Short mmCIF file of C-alpha atoms in Angstrom, two decimals:
data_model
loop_
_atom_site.label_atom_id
_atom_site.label_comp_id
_atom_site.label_asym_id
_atom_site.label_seq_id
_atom_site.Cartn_x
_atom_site.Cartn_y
_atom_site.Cartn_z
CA UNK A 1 0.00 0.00 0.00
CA UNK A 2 1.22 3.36 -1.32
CA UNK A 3 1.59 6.43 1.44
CA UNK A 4 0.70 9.42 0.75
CA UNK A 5 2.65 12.67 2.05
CA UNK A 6 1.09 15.40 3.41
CA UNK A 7 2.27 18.91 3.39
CA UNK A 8 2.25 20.62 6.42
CA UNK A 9 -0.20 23.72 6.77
CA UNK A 10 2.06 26.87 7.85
CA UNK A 11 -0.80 28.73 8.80
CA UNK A 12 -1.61 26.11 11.47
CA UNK A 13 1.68 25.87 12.65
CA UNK A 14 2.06 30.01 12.87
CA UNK A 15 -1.41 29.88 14.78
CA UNK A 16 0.07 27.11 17.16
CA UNK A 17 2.83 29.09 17.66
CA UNK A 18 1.18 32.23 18.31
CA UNK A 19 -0.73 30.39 20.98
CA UNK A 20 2.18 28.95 22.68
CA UNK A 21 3.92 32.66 22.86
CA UNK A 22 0.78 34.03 23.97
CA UNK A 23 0.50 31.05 26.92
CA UNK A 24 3.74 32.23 28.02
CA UNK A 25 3.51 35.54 28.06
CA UNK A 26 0.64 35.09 30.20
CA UNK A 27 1.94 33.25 32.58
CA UNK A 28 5.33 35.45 32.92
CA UNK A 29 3.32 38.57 33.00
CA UNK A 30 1.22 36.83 35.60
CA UNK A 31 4.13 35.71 37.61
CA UNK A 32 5.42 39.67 37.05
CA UNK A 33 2.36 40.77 38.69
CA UNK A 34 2.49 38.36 41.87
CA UNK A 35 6.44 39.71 42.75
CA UNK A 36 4.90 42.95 42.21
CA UNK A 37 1.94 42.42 44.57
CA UNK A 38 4.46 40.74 47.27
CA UNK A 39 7.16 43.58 46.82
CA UNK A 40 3.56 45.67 47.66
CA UNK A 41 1.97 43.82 50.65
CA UNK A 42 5.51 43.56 52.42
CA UNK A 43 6.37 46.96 52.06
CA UNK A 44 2.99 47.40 53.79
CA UNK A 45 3.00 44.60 56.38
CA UNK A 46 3.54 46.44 59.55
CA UNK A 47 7.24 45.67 61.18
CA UNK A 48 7.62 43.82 64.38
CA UNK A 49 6.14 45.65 67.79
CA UNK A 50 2.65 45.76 69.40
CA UNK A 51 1.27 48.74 67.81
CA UNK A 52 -0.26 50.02 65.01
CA UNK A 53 1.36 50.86 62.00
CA UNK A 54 -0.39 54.46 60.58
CA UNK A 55 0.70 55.61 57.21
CA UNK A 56 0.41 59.00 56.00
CA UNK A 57 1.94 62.27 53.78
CA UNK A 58 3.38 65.68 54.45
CA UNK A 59 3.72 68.62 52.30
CA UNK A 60 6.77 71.23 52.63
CA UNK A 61 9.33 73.21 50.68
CA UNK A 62 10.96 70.38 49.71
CA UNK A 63 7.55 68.93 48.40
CA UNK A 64 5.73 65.82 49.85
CA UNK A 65 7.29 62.97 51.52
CA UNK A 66 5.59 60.06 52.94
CA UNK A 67 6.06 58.79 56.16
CA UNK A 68 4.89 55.58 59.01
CA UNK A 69 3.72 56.21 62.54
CA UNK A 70 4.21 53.23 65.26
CA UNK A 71 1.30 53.99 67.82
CA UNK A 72 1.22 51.20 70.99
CA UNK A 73 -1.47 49.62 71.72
CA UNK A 74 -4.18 50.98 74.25
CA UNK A 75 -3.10 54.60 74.18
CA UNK A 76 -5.63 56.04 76.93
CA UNK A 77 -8.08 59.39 76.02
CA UNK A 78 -6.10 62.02 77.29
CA UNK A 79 -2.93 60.33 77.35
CA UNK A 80 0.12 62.39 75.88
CA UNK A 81 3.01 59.82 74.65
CA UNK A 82 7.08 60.75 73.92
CA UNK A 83 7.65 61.17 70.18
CA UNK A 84 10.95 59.51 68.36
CA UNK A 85 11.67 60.57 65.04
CA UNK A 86 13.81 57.81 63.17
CA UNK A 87 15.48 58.59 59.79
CA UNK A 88 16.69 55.72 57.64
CA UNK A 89 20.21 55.42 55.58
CA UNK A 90 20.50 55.23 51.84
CA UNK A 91 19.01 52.26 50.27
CA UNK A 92 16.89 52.00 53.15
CA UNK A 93 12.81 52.73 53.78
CA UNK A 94 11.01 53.73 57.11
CA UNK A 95 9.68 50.02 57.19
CA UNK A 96 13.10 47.81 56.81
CA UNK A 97 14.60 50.59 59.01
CA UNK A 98 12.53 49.55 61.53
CA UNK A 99 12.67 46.14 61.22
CA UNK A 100 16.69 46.87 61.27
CA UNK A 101 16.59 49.02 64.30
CA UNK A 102 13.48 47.14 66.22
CA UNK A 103 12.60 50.58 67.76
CA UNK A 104 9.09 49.52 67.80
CA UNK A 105 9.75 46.69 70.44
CA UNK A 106 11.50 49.66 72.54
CA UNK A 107 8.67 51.58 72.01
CA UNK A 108 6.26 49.20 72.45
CA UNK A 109 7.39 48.28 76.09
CA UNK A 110 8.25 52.28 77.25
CA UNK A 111 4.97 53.93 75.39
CA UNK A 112 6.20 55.96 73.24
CA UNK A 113 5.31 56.85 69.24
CA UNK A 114 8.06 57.02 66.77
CA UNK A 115 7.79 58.13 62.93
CA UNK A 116 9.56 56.96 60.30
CA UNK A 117 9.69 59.68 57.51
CA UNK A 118 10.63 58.22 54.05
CA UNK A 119 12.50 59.45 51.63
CA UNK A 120 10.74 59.93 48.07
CA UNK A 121 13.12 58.09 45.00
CA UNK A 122 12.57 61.20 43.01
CA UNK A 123 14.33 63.32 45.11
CA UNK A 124 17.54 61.20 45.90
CA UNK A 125 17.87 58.14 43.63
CA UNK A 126 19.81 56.10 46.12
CA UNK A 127 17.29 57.02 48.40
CA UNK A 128 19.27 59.16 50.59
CA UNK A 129 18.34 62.15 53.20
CA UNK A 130 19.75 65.69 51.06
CA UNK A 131 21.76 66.57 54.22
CA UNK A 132 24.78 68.41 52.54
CA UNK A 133 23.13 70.07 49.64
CA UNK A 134 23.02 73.15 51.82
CA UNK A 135 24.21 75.60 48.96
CA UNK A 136 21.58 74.84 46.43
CA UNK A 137 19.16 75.21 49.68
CA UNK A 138 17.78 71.52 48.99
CA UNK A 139 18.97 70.38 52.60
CA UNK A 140 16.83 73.49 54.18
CA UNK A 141 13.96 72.47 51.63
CA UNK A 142 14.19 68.57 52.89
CA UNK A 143 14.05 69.81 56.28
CA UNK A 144 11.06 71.66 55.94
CA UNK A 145 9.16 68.58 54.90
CA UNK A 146 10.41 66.64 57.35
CA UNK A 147 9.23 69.13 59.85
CA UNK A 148 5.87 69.72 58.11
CA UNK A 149 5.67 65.55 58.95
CA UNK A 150 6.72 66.19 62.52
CA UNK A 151 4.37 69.45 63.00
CA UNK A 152 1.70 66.92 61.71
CA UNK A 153 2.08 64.04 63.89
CA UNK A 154 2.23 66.02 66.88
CA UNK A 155 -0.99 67.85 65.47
CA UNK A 156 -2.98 64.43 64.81
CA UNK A 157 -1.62 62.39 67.08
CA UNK A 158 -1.20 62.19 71.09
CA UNK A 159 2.12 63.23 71.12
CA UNK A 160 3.72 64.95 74.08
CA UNK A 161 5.49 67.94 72.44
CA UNK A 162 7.86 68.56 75.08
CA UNK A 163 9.19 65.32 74.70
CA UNK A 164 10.42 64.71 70.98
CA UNK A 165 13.39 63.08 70.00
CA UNK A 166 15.26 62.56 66.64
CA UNK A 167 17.60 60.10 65.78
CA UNK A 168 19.05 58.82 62.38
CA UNK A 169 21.35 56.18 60.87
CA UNK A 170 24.46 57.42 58.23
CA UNK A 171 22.27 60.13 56.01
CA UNK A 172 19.72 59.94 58.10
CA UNK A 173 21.59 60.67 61.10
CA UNK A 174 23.36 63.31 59.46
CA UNK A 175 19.69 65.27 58.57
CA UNK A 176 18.77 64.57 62.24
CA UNK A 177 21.90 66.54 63.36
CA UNK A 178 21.20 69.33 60.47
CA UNK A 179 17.16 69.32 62.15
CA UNK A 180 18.60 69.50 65.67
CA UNK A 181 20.95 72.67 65.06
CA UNK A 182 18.40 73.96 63.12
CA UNK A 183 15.32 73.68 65.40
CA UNK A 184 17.29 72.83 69.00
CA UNK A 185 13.71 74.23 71.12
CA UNK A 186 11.92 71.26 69.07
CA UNK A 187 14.01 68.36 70.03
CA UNK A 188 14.89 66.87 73.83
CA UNK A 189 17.65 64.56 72.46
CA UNK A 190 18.83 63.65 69.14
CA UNK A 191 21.34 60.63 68.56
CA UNK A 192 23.64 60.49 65.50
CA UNK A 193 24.27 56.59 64.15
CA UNK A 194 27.77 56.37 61.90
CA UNK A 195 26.35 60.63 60.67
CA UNK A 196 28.30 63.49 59.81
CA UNK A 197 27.95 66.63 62.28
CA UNK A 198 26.56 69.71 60.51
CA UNK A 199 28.36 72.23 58.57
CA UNK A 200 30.72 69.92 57.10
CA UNK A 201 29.69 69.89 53.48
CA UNK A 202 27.42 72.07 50.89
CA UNK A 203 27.01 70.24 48.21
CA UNK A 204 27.34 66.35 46.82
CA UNK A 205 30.93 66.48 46.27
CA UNK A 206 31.77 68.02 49.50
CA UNK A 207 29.94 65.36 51.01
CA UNK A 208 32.69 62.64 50.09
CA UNK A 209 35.41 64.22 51.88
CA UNK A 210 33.62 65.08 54.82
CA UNK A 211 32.37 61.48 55.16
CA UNK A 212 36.22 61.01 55.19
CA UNK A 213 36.41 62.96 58.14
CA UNK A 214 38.57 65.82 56.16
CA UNK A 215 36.28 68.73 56.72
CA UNK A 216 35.78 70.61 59.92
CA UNK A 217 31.95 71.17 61.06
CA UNK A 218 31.00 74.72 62.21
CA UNK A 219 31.70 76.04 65.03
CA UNK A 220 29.22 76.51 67.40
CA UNK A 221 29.74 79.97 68.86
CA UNK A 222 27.26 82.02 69.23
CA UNK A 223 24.34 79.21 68.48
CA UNK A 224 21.81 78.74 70.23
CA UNK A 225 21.74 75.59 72.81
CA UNK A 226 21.29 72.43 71.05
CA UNK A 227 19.74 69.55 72.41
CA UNK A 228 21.48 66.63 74.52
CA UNK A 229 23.50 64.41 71.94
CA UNK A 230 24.29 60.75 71.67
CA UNK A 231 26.68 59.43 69.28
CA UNK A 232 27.53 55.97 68.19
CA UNK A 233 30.03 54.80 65.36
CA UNK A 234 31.80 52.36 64.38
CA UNK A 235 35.63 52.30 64.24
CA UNK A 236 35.62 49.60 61.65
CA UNK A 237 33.44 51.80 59.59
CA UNK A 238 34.86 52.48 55.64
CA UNK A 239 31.64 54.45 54.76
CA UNK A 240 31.69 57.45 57.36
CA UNK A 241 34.87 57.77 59.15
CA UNK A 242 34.82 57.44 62.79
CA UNK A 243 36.27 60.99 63.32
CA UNK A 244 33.16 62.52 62.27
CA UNK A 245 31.91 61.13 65.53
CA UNK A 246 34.75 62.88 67.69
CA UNK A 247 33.18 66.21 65.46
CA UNK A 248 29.82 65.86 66.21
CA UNK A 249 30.76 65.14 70.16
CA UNK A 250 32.93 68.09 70.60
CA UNK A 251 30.60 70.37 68.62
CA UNK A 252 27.67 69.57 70.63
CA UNK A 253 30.04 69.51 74.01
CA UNK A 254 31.26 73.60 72.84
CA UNK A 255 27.49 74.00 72.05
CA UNK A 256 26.17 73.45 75.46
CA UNK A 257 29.36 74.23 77.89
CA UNK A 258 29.91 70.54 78.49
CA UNK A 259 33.42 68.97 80.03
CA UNK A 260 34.67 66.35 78.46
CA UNK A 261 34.94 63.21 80.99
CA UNK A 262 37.55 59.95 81.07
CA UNK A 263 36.83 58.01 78.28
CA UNK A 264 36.40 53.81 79.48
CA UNK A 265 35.20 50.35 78.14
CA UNK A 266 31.99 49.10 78.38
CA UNK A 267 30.84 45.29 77.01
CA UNK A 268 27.62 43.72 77.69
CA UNK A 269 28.22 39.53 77.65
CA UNK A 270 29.36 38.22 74.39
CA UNK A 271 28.47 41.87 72.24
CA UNK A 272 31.07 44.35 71.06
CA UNK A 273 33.22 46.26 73.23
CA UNK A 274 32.92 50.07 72.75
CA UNK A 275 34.54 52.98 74.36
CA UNK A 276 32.21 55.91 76.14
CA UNK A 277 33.13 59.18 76.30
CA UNK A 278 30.61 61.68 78.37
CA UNK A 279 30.44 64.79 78.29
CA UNK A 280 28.71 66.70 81.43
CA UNK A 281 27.12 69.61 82.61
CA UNK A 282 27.30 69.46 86.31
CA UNK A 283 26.47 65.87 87.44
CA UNK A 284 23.79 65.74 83.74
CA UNK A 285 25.26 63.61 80.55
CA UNK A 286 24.54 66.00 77.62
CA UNK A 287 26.91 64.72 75.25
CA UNK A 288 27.51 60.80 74.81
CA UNK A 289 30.24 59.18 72.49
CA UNK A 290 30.14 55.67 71.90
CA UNK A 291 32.66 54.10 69.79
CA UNK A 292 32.32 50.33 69.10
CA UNK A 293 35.34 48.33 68.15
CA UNK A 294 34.20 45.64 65.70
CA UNK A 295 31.28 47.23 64.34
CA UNK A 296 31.04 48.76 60.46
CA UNK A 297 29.16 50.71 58.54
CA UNK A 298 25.83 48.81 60.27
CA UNK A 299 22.89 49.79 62.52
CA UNK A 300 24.38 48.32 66.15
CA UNK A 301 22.21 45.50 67.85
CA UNK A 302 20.08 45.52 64.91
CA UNK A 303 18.28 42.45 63.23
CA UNK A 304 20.77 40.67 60.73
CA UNK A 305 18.46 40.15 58.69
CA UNK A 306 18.27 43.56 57.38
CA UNK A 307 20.84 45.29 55.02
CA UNK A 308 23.38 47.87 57.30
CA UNK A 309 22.40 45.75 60.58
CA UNK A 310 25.08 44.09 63.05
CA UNK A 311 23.19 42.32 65.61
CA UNK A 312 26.61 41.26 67.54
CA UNK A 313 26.76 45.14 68.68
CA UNK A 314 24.96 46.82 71.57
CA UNK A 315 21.54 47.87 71.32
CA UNK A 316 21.50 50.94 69.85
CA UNK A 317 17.31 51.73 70.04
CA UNK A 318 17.47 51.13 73.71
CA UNK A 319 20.65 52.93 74.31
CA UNK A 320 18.42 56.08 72.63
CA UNK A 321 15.92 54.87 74.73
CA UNK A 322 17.75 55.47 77.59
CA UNK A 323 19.56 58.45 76.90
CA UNK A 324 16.22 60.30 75.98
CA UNK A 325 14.82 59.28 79.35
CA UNK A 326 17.29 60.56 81.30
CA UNK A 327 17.12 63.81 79.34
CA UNK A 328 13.33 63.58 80.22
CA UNK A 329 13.76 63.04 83.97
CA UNK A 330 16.78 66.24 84.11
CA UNK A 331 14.06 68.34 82.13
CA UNK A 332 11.66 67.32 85.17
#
C-alpha cells in the first residue's frame, strides 16, 4: 500500500505558535504581577512591635514625603506619649529601618510613638536624606518637609510635644543633626548613628570628603543651645569615618558648655566592646560618644536580617531609649 505525504499547513503551525507565545507571556506577566503584589503587601505589612502601624503624607518646601507612625497599643483618652523621630540610611525605607533598628519593640514596652519619615526616590535616587546640599538650599527644603511631617504628627496624634526626639542612621543621622541645630527648642535629644555633624559639606561632592572625616563642622559659637547628643560609630566603619563622631561630640560639648569626661570600656556579655566618652554639665550627661570596636558601617544590635544591621553590637534603640529618658527626667 502506497503512502501518501502530506504537506504541512504553515498557517496552522504560525497559529500554534502564536498560541504557545501568547501562553507564556501570560503566565510570565502573571508571575510579574504576583512579585509585584508581594514587593507591595511587604512593604505594607507592619514591622515587628505591638502597635499600630499608621501611614500617612506631608507637604513642605521640599515637596511631599511620605512617612509611618508606630502607635502602641491601648493609648488612653487624654494620654500624651514621647515622640521619636527615626530617619533611615540610603538604600533604606522607614519600614526595613525599623525592622533593622526594632525601635518599635522599645517603644512598644516604654509607650512611646516614633515616625519613620521616608524618603521619596525622586528626590535622591539612592534614596538618601539631602543633608549636605546646603548651597543649592535643597537640605533646608528637605528639612522643611520633614518638619511639616513632625508638626503633623504632633498635630494628629497624642504626642507629648515637650518630649520629641530625633535620631538617624548614616544620612539619616546626618539630617537629624542638620534638624537638631536647626530647630534645637523642638528636640529633647537627638542621637547620630555612623552621621556626619553639621556644617561639614554644601554640596554632593563636598559630602565625600567630609564622610572622610577631612572637613571641619562649624563652630558653634554664638548658636543657640542644642539639644542633649548621643553618638555611636563604628571604628571599623569604611563608609563614614569614625572621626566625624569625635566632630559631632565636641561640637555639641562647645554648644552646650559641656566637660569632656575619662573616656572607658563598656561590654555587655558576648556583644562588642565600645569605648564611652561623656560629656557633662554638672552631674547631667549632655553629650555621649560611643565608639564600638568591631562594628562597620551597620545599625548596632540591629536584626541581621536587614541590610546595614550588626546584631553582635549593643543595642542601639534602647541605648536612645535610655539616653532620651534621662534627658526627660533632668528636664523634670
Amino acid at each position: 500500500m502506497s503512502r501518501r505525504r502530506v504537506k504541512a499547513d504553515p498557517g496552522a503551525a504560525t497559529l500554534r505558535l502564536m498560541r504557545t507565545m501568547t501562553q507564556l507571556s501570560m503566565k510570565n506577566s502573571s508571575q510579574a504581577m504576583k512579585r509585584a503584589t508581594d514587593t507591595a503587601a511587604a512593604q505594607s505589612k507592619p514591622p515587628p512591635g505591638a502597635g499600630t502601624w499608621i501611614k500617612g503624607h506631608a507637604i513642605g518646601t521640599g515637596g511631599m514625603r511620605r512617612y509611618f507612625l508606630f502607635r502602641p497599643h491601648g493609648v488612653a483618652i487624654g494620654e500624651r506619649l514621647p515622640l521619636i523621630v527615626m530617619l533611615h540610611g540610603c538604600s533604606q525605607n522607614a519600614r526595613n529601618f525599623a525592622s533593622s533598628t526594632r525601635m518599635n519593640a522599645v517603644a512598644a514596652r516604654a509607650r512611646a510613638l516614633v515616625l519613620y519619615p521616608e524618603q521619596d526616590l525622586r528626590f535622591n535616587p539612592q534614596g538618601c536624606w539631602n543633608w549636605y546640599d546646603t548651597k543649592s538650599g535643597q537640605a533646608n527644603a528637605e528639612a522643611s518637609s520633614l518638619m511639616a511631617a513632625i508638626n503633623q504628627v504632633c498635630l494628629f496624634y497624642p504626642v507629648d510635644r515637650k518630649s520629641v526626639a530625633i535620631a538617624g542612621f548614616s544620612a539619616g543621622a546626618s539630617m537629624a543633626a542638620l534638624l537638631a541645630s536647626k530647630h534645637p527648642e523642638r528636640f529633647r535629644a537627638v542621637a547620630m548613628h555612623s552621621g556626619v555633624p553639621p556644617g561639614s559639606a554644601r554640596s554632593a561632592a563636598s559630602a565625600v570628603t567630609a564622610m572622610g572625616g577631612l572637613h571641619r563642622s562649624a563652630t558653634a559659637n554664638g548658636l543657640n543651645r542644642w539639644p542633649p547628643l548621643l553618638v555611636v560609630h563604628g571604628r571599623k566603619d569604611r563608609v563614614v569615618a569614625v572621626k566625624n563622631a569625635h566632630n559631632a561630640a565636641h561640637l555639641w560639648a562647645s554648644s552646650l558648655g559641656a566637660r569632656e569626661g575619662t573616656p572607658r570600656t563598656v561590654q555587655r556579655g558576648k556583644r562588642y566592646a565600645s569605648t564611652v566618652t561623656d560629656f557633662r554639665v554638672g552631674r547631667n550627661v549632655v553629650v555621649s560618644l560611643n565608639e564600638i570596636n568591631d562594628l562597620g558601617h551597620s545599625w548596632s544590635g540591629g536584626d541581621n536580617k536587614q541590610r546595614f544591621s550588626d546584631a553582635a553590637g549593643p543595642d542601639t534603640s534602647r541605648m536612645i531609649w535610655r539616653f532620651f529618658e534621662r534627658q526627660l527626667q533632668n528636664a523634670g
